[in-house]
Tab-separated table of C-alpha atoms and ligand atoms in Angstrom:
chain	number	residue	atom	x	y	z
A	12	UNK	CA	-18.937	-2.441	-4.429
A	13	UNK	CA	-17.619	-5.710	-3.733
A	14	UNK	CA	-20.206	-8.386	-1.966
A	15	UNK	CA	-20.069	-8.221	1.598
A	16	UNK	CA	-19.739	-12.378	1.566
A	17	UNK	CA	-17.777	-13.090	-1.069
A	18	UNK	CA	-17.087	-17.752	-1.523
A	19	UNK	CA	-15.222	-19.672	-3.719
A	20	UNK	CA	-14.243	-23.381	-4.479
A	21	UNK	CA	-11.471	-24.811	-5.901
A	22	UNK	CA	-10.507	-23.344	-9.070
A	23	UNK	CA	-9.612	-26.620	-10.735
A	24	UNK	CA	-9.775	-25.872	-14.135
A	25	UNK	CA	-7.297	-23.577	-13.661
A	26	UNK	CA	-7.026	-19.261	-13.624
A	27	UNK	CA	-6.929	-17.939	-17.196
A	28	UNK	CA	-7.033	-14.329	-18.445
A	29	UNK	CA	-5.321	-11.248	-19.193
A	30	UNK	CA	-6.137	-8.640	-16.591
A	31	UNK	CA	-5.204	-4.935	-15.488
A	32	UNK	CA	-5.326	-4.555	-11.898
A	33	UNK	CA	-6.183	-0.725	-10.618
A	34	UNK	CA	-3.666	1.857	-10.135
A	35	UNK	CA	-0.989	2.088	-7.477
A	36	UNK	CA	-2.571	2.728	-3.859
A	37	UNK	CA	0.738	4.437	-2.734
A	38	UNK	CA	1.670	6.381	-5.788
A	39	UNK	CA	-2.224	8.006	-6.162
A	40	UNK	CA	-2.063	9.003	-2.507
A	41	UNK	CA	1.258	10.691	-3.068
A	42	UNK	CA	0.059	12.410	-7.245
A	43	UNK	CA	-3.445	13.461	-5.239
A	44	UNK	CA	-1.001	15.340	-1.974
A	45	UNK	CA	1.344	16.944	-4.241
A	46	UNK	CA	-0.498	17.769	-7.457
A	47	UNK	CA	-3.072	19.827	-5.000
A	48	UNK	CA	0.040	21.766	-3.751
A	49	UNK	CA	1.321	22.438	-7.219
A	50	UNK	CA	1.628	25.263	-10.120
A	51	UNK	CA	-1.234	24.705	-12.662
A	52	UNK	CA	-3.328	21.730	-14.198
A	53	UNK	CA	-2.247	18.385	-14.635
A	54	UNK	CA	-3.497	14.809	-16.902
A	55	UNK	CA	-3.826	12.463	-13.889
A	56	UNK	CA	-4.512	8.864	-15.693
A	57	UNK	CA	-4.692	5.328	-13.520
A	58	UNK	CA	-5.560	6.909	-9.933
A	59	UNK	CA	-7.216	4.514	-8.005
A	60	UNK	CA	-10.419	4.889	-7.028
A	61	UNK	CA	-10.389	2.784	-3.849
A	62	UNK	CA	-11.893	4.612	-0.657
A	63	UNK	CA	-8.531	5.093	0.866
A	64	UNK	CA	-7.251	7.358	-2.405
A	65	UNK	CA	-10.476	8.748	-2.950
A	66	UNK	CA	-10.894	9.877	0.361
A	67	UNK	CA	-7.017	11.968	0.030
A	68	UNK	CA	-8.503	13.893	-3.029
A	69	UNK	CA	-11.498	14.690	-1.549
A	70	UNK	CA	-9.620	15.783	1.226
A	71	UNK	CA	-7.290	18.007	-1.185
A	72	UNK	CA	-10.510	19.524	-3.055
A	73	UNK	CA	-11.088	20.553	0.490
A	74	UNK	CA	-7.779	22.539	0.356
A	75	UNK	CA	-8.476	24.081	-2.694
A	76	UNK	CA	-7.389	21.527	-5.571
A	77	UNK	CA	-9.865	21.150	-8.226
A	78	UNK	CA	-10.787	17.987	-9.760
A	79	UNK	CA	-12.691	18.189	-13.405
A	80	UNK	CA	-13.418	14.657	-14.268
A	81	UNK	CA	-12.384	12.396	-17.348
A	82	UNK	CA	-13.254	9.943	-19.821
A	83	UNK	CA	-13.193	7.640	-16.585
A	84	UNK	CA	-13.039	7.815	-13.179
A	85	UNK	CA	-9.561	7.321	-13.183
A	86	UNK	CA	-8.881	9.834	-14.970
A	87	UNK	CA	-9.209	13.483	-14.701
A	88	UNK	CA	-7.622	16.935	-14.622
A	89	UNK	CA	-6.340	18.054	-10.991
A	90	UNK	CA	-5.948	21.769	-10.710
A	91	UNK	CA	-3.434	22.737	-7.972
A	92	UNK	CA	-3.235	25.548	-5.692
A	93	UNK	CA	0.140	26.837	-6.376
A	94	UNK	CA	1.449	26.571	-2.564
A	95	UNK	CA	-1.541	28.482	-1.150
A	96	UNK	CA	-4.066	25.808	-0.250
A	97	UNK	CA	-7.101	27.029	2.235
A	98	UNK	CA	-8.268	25.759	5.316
A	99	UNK	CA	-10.347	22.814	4.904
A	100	UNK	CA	-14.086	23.429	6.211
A	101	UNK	CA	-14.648	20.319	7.612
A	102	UNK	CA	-12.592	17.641	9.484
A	103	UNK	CA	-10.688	15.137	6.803
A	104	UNK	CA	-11.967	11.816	6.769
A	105	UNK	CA	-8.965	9.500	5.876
A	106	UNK	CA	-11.519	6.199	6.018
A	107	UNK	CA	-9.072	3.403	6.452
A	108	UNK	CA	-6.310	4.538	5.194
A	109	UNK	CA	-2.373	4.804	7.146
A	110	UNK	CA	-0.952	6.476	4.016
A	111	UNK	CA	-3.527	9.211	4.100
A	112	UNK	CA	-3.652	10.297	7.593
A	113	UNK	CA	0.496	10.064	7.567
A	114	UNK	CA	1.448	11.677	4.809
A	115	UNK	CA	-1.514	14.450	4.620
A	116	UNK	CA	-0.109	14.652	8.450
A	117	UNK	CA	3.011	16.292	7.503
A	118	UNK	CA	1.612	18.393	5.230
A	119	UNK	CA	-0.792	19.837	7.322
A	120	UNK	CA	1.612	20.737	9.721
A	121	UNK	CA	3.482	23.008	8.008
A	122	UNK	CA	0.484	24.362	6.775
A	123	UNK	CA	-0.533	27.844	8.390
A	124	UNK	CA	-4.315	26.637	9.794
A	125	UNK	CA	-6.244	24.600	11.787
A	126	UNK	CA	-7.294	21.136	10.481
A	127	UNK	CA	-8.255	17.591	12.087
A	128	UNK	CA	-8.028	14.328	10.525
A	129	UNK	CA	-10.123	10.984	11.479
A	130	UNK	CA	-10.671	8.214	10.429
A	131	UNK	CA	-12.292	4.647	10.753
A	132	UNK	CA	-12.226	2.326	14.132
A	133	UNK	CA	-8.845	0.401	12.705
A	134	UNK	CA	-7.087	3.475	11.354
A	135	UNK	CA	-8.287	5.563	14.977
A	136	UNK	CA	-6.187	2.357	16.955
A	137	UNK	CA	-3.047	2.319	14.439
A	138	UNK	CA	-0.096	4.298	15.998
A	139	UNK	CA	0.682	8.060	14.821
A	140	UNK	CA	3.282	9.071	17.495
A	141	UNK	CA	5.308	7.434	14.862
A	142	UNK	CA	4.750	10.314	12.606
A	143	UNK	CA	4.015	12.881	15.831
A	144	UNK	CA	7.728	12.766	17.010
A	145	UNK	CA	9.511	13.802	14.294
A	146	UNK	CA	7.032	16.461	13.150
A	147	UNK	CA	7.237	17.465	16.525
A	148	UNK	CA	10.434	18.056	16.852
A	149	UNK	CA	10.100	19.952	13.389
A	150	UNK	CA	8.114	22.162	16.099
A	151	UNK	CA	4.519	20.856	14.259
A	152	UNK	CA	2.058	21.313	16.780
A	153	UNK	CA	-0.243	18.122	16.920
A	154	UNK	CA	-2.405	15.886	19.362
A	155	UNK	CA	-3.758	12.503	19.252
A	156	UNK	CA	-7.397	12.866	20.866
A	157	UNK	CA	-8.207	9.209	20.167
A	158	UNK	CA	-9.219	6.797	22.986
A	159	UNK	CA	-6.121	4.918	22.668
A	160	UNK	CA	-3.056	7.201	23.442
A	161	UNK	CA	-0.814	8.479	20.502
A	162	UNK	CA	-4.017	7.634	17.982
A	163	UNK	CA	-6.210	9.592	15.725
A	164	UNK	CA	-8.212	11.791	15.351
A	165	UNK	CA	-5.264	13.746	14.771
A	166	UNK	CA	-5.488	17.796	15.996
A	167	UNK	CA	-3.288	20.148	13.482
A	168	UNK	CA	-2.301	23.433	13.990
A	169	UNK	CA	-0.556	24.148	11.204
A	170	UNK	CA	2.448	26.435	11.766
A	171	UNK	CA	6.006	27.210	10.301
A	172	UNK	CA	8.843	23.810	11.120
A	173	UNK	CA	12.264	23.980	11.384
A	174	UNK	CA	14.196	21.575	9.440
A	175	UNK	CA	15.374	18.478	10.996
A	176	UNK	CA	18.240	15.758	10.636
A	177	UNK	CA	16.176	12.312	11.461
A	178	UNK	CA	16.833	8.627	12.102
A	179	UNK	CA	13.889	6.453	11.318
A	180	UNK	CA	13.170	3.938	14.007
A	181	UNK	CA	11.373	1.991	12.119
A	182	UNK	CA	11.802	1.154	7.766
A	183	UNK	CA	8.373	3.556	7.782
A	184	UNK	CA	8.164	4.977	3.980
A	185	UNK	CA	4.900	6.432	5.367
A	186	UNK	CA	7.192	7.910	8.582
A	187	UNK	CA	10.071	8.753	5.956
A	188	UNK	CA	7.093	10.776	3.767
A	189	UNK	CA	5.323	12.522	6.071
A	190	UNK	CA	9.144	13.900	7.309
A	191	UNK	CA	9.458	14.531	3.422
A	192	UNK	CA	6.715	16.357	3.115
A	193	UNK	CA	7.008	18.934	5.775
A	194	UNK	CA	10.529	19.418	4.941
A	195	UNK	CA	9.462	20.553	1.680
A	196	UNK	CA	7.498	23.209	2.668
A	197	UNK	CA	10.063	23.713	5.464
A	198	UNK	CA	12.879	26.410	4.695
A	199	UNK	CA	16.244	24.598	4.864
A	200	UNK	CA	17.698	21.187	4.236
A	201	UNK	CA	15.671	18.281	5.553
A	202	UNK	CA	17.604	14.792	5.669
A	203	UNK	CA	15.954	11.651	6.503
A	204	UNK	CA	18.144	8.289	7.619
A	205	UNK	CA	16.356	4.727	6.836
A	206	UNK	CA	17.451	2.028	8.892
A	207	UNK	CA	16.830	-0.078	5.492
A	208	UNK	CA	16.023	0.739	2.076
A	209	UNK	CA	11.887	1.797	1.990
A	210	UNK	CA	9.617	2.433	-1.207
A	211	UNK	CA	10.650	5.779	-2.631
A	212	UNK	CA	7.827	7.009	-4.567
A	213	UNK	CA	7.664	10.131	-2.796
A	214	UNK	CA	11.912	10.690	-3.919
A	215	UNK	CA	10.488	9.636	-7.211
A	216	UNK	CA	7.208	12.016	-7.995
A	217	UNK	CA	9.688	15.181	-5.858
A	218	UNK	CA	11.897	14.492	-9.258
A	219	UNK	CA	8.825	14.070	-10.997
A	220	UNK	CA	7.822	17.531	-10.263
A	221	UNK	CA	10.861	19.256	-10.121
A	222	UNK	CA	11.152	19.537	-6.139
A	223	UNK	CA	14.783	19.326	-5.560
A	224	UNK	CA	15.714	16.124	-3.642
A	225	UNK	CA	18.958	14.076	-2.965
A	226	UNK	CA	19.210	10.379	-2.342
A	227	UNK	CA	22.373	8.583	-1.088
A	228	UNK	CA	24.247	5.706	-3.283
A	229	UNK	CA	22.434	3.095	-0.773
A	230	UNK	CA	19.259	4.501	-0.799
A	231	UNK	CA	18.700	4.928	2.857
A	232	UNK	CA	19.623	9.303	3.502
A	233	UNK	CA	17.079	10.920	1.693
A	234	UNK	CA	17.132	15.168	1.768
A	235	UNK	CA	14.565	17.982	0.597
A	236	UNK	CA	15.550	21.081	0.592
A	237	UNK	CA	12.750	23.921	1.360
A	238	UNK	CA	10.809	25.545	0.640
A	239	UNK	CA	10.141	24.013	-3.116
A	240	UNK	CA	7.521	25.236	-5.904
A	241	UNK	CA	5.612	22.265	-7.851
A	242	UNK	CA	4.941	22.389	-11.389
A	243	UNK	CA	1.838	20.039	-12.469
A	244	UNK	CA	2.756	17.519	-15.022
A	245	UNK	CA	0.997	14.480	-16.259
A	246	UNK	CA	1.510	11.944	-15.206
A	247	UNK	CA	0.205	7.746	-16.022
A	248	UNK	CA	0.140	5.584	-12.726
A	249	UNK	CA	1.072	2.439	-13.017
A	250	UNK	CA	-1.416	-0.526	-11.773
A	251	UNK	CA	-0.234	-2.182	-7.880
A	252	UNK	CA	1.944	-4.733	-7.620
A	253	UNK	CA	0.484	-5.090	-4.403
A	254	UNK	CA	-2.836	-5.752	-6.006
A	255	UNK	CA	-1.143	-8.081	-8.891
A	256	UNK	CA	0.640	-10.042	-6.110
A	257	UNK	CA	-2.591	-11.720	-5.222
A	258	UNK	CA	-3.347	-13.353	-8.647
A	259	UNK	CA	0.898	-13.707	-9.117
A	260	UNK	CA	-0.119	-16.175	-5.839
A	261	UNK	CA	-3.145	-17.685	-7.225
A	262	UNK	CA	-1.559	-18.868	-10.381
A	263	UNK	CA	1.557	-20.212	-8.699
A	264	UNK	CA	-0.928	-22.304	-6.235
A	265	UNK	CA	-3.364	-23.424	-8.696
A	266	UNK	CA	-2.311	-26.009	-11.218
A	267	UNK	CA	-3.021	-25.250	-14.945
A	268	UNK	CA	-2.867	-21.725	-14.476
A	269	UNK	CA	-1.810	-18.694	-16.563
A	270	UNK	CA	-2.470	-15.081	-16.133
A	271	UNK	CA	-1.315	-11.964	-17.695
A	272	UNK	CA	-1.429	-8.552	-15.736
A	273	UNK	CA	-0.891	-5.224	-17.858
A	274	UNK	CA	1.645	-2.298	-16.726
A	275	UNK	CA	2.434	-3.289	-13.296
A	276	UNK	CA	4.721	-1.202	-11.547
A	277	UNK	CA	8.196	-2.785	-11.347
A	278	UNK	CA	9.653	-0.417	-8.766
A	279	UNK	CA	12.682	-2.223	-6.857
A	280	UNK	CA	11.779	-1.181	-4.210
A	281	UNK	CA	8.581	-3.102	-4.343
A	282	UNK	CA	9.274	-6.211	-6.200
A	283	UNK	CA	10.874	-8.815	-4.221
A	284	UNK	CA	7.264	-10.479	-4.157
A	285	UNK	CA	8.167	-11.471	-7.790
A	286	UNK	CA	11.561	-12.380	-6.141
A	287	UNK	CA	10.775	-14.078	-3.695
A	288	UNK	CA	8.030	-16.021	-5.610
A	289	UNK	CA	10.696	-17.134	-7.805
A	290	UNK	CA	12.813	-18.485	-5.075
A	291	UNK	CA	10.073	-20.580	-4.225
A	292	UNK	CA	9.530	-22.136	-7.868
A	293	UNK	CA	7.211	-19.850	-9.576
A	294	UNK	CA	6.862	-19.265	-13.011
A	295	UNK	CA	6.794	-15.360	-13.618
A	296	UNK	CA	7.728	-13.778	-16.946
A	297	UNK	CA	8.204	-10.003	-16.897
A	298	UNK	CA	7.597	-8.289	-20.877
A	299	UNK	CA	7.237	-4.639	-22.200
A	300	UNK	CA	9.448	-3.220	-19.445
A	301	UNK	CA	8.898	0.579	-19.266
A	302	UNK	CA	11.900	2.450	-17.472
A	303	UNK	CA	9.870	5.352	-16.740
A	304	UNK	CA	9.998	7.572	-13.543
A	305	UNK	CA	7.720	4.404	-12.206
A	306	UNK	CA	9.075	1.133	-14.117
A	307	UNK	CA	6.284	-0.660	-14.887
A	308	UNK	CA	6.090	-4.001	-17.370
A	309	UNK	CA	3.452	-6.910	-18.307
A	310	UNK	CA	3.793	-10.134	-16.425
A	311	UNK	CA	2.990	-13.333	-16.982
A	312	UNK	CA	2.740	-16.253	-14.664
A	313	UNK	CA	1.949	-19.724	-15.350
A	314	UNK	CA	2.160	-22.585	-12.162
A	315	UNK	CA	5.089	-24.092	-11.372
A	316	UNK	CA	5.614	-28.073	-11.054
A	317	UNK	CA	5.675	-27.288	-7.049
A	318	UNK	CA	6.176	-24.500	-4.987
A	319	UNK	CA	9.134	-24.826	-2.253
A	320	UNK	CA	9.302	-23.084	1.265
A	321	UNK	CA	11.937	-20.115	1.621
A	322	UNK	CA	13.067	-17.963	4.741
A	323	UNK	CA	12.366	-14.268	3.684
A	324	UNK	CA	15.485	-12.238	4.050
A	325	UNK	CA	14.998	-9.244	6.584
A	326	UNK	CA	16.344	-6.323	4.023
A	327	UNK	CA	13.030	-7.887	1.767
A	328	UNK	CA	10.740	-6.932	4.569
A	329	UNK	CA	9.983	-3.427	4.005
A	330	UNK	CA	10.020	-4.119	0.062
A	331	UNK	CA	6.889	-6.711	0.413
A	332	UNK	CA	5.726	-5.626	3.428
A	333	UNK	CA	1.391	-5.268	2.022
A	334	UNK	CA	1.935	-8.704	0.254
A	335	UNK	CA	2.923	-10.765	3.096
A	336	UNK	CA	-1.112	-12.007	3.974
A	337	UNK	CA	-0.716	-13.318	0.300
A	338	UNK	CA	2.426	-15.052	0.588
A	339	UNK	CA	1.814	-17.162	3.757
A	340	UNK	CA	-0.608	-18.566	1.830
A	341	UNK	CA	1.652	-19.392	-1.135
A	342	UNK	CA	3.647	-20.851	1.877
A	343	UNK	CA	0.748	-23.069	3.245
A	344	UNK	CA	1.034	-24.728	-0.662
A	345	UNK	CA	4.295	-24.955	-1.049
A	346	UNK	CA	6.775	-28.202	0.294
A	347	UNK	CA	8.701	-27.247	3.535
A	348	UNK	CA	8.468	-24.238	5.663
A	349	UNK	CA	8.214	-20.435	5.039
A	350	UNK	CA	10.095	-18.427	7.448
A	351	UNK	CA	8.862	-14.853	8.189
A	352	UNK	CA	10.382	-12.690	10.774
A	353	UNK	CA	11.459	-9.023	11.484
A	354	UNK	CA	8.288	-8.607	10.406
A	355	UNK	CA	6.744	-7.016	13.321
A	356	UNK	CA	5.562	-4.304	11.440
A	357	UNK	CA	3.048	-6.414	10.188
A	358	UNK	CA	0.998	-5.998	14.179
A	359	UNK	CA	0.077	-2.538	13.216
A	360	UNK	CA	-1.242	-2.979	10.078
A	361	UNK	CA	-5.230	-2.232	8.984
A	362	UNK	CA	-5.480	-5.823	11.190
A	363	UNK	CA	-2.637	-7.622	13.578
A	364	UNK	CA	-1.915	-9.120	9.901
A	365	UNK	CA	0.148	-11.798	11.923
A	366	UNK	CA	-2.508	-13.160	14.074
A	367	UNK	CA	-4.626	-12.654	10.946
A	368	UNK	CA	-3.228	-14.901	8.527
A	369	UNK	CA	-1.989	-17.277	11.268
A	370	UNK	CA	-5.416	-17.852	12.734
A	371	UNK	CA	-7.478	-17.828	9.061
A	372	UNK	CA	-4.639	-20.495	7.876
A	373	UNK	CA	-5.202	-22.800	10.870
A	374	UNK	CA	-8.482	-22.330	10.628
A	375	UNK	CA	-8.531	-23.944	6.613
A	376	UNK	CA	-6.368	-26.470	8.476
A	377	UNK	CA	-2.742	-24.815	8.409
A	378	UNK	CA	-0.039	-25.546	10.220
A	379	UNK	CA	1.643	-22.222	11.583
A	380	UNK	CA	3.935	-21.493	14.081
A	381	UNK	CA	3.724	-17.174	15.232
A	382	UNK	CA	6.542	-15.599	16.503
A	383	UNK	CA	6.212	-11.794	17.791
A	384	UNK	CA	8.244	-10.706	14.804
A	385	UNK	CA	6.705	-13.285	12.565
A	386	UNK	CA	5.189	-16.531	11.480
A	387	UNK	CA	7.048	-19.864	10.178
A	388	UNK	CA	4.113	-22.064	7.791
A	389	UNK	CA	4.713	-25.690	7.354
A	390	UNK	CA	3.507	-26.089	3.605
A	391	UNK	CA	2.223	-28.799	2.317
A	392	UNK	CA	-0.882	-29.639	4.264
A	393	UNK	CA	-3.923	-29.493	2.300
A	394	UNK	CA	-6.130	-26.636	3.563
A	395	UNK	CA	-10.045	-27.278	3.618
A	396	UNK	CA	-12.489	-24.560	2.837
A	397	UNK	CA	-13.749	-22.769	5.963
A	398	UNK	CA	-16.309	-19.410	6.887
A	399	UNK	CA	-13.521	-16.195	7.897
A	400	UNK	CA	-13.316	-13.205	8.785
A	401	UNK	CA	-11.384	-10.153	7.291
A	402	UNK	CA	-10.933	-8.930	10.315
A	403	UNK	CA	-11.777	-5.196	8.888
A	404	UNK	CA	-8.609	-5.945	6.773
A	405	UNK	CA	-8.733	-5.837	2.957
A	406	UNK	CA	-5.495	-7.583	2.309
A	407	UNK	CA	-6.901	-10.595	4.382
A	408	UNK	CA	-9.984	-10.598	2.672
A	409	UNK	CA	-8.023	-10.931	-1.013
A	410	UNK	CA	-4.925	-13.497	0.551
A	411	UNK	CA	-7.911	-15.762	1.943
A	412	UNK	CA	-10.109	-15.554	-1.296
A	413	UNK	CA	-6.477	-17.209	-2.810
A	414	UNK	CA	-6.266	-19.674	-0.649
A	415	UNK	CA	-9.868	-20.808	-1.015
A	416	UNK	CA	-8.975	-21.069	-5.104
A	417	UNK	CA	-7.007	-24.231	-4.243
A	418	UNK	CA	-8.284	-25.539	-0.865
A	419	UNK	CA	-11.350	-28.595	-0.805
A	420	UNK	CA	-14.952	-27.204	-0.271
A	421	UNK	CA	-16.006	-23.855	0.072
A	422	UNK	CA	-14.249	-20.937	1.257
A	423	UNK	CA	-16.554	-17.932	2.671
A	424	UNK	CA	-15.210	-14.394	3.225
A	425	UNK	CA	-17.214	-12.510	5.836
A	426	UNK	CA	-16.619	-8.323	5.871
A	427	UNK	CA	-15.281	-8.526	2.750
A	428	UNK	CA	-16.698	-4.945	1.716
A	429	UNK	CA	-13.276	-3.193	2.797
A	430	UNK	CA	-11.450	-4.591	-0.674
A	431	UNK	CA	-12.966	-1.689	-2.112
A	432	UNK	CA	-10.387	0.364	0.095
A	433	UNK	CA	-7.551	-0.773	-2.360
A	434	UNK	CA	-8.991	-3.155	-5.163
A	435	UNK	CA	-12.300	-2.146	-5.995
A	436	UNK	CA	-12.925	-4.581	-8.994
A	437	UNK	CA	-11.656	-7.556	-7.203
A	438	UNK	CA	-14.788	-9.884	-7.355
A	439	UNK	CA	-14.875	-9.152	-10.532
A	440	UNK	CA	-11.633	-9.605	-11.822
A	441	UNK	CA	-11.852	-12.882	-9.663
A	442	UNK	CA	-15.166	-14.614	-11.480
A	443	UNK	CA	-13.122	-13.708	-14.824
A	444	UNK	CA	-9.960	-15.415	-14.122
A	445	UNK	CA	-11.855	-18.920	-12.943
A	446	UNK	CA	-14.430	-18.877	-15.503
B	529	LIG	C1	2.983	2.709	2.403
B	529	LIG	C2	3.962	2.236	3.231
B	529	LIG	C3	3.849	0.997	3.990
B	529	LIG	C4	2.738	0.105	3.446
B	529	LIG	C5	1.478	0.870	3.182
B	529	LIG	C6	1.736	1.963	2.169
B	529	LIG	C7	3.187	3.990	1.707
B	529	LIG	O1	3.544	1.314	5.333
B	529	LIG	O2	2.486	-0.947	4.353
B	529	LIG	O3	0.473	0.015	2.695
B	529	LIG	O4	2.448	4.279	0.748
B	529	LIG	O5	4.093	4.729	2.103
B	529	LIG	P1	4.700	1.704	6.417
B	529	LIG	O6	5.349	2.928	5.968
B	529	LIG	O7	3.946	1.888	7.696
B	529	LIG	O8	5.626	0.534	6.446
């Protein structure tokens, strides 16, 4: 468990190791979800055992899915139920977790019982009518009983869905999945319509396990056709970009850096961080590319000279959505300004992560300008150690740690407990790579 107050001072000898950040948050959700639905036993080798993915395959044992344990926690056997999961006994605890509640959402909705998932105070204010409407209109019978309208804890009474033809109003690949995932259980075609190009790891694990599934040339239709069977097969997860982008940032920021990170995945649609880092200056070497269902590689990244300011391009949005926290800061280093926007997304996160990082940068002495949509950070301004909050947010926690490697005096994280919802191993990784 990470330390609830976690501080740090300048790093200035420079970050230095060779590191393998946990599995993929989004990937284990999705191998836990579908491997419990599946034909037989599979090898399941990387999961990540943060709270959020933990608490999705405790929530498939529940259902029926058995788990026999490993050599190490990460890895074990999962034993599906062949398409005949039971009614869970008690309610599902989704802890913190978006990408749990959604996606076990639309599975549990096509499901034929009764189930009810909750969760913790930031995941019972995050919006679900999102996810409610389409599987709605699928005819899913649901209700939000949370104190803030259209918010968990999420009634289900499971039932058979018609198949539906859906626009996304939002780039959602939590929205898109949960659509996904009821379709597939759904008998007849099920289409899905991006309004811009959102990770497809769910498209990616349906080929995986032989679930028949059709993706336009552009990447935005997606279709399932139900009902499908699963067959278990092993699979290796690759480790989070989303975790790596925090030390990709720390190296670029801190002079006399370098850092390797094993297998990261390299999925496109998740790796304009490493893009857009480069735009900015950074030094990031990608080696031992893997084209596997999940590309995944080894990079390396050494600091730059200087880091410059860039204006993030809207279509990059959805594709570095989690590392945005991380990248202001990079911002609040680098010369010039960092434009954000179309990023409103960001409000509803596990905190308002654009109030979050404005008011924890201008609080280490930041300069940052927030927009509804967005946030525009005049680099360049030295940033001074300060006490913050997390704000209940684990991604703040992690971006602030960063900034606190290259800012004058002592940084202190309060609440910082939540990393252990997506990078348990953190701390520790951390006090390695400045030692
Ligand atoms: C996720 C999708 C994104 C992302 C979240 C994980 C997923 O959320 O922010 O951390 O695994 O599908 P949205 O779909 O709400 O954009």
């Amino acid at each position: 468990m990470p330390s609830d107050t976690i501080s740090v001072r300048r790093a200035s000898s420079g970050l230095h190791g060779d590191i393998t950040v946990p599995g993929d948050k989004s990937i284990s959700h999705r191998v836990a979800i579908l491997g419990a639905l599946a034909q037989g036993s599979m090898e399941v080798r990387n999961y990540l055992c943060s709270e959020d993915c933990l608490n999705t395959l405790r929530a498939m044992q529940q259902l029926g899915a058995v788990v026999t344990p490993g050599d190490e926690p990460s890895h074990f056997t999962l034993t599906g139920t062949g398409m005949k999961p039971r009614a869970p006994q008690h309610d599902i605890d989704c802890g913190n977790s978006g990408t749990g509640m959604r996606l076990m959402a639309g599975v549990l909705a096509a499901l034929p019982f009764r189930s009810c998932l909750y969760g913790d105070e930031s995941l019972c204010s995050r919006p679900m009518r999102r996810i409610m409407d389409p599987l709605m209109l699928m005819g899913a019978r649901l209700e939000a009983c949370g104190k803030k309208p259209g918010c968990a804890p999420l009634k289900v009474e499971g039932s058979s869905l018609n198949p539906i033809d859906y626009t996304l109003p939002m780039a959602s690949a939590q929205v898109k999945s949960a659509v996904l995932l009821a379709g597939m259980l759904t008998r007849g075609r099920t289409t899905v319509h991006q309004p811009a190009v959102t990770r497809d790891h769910t498209e990616r694990l349906f080929t995986h396990f032989g679930i028949p599934c059709t993706v336009s040339a552009d990447g935005l239709d997606v279709a399932v056709e139900g009902p499908v069977s699963i067959q278990a097969k092993d699979i290796t997860i690759p480790s989070d970009i989303s975790s790596a982008a925090f030390w990709l940032v720390a190296a670029s920021v801190v002079p006399g850096s370098r850092i390797t990170l094993r297998r990261v995945g390299l999925n496109p649609t998740r790796d304009a961080i490493i893009t857009v880092l480069r735009r900015m200056g950074a030094d990031i070497s990608v080696s031992n590319r893997v084209e596997a269902g999940e590309p995944y590689g080894d990079i390396t990244v050494r600091s730059p000279k200087a880091l410059q300011g860039t204006v993030i391009e809207k279509a990059e949005i959805p594709n570095l959505i989690d590392e945005i926290p991380v990248l202001a800061v990079a911002g609040a280093f680098a010369r010039g300004e960092t434009e954000i926007r179309n990023a409103a997304e960001l409000r509803v996160k596990e905190s308002d992560r654009i109030a979050t990082t404005a008011g924890n940068l201008r609080a280490m002495g930041g300069q940052v300008q927030e927009f509804d949509d967005g946030m525009v950070i005049t680099g360049g301004v030295p940033l001074h150690g300060a006490t913050l909050d997390s704000f209940g947010d684990h991604r703040i926690a992690m971006s602030f740690l960063v900034a606190g490697l290259h800012a004058d005096g002592e940084t202190t994280l309060q609440h910082c407990q939540n990393i252990n919802t997506s990078y348990p191993g953190f701390e520790k990784h951390l006090r390695t790579l400045i030692s």
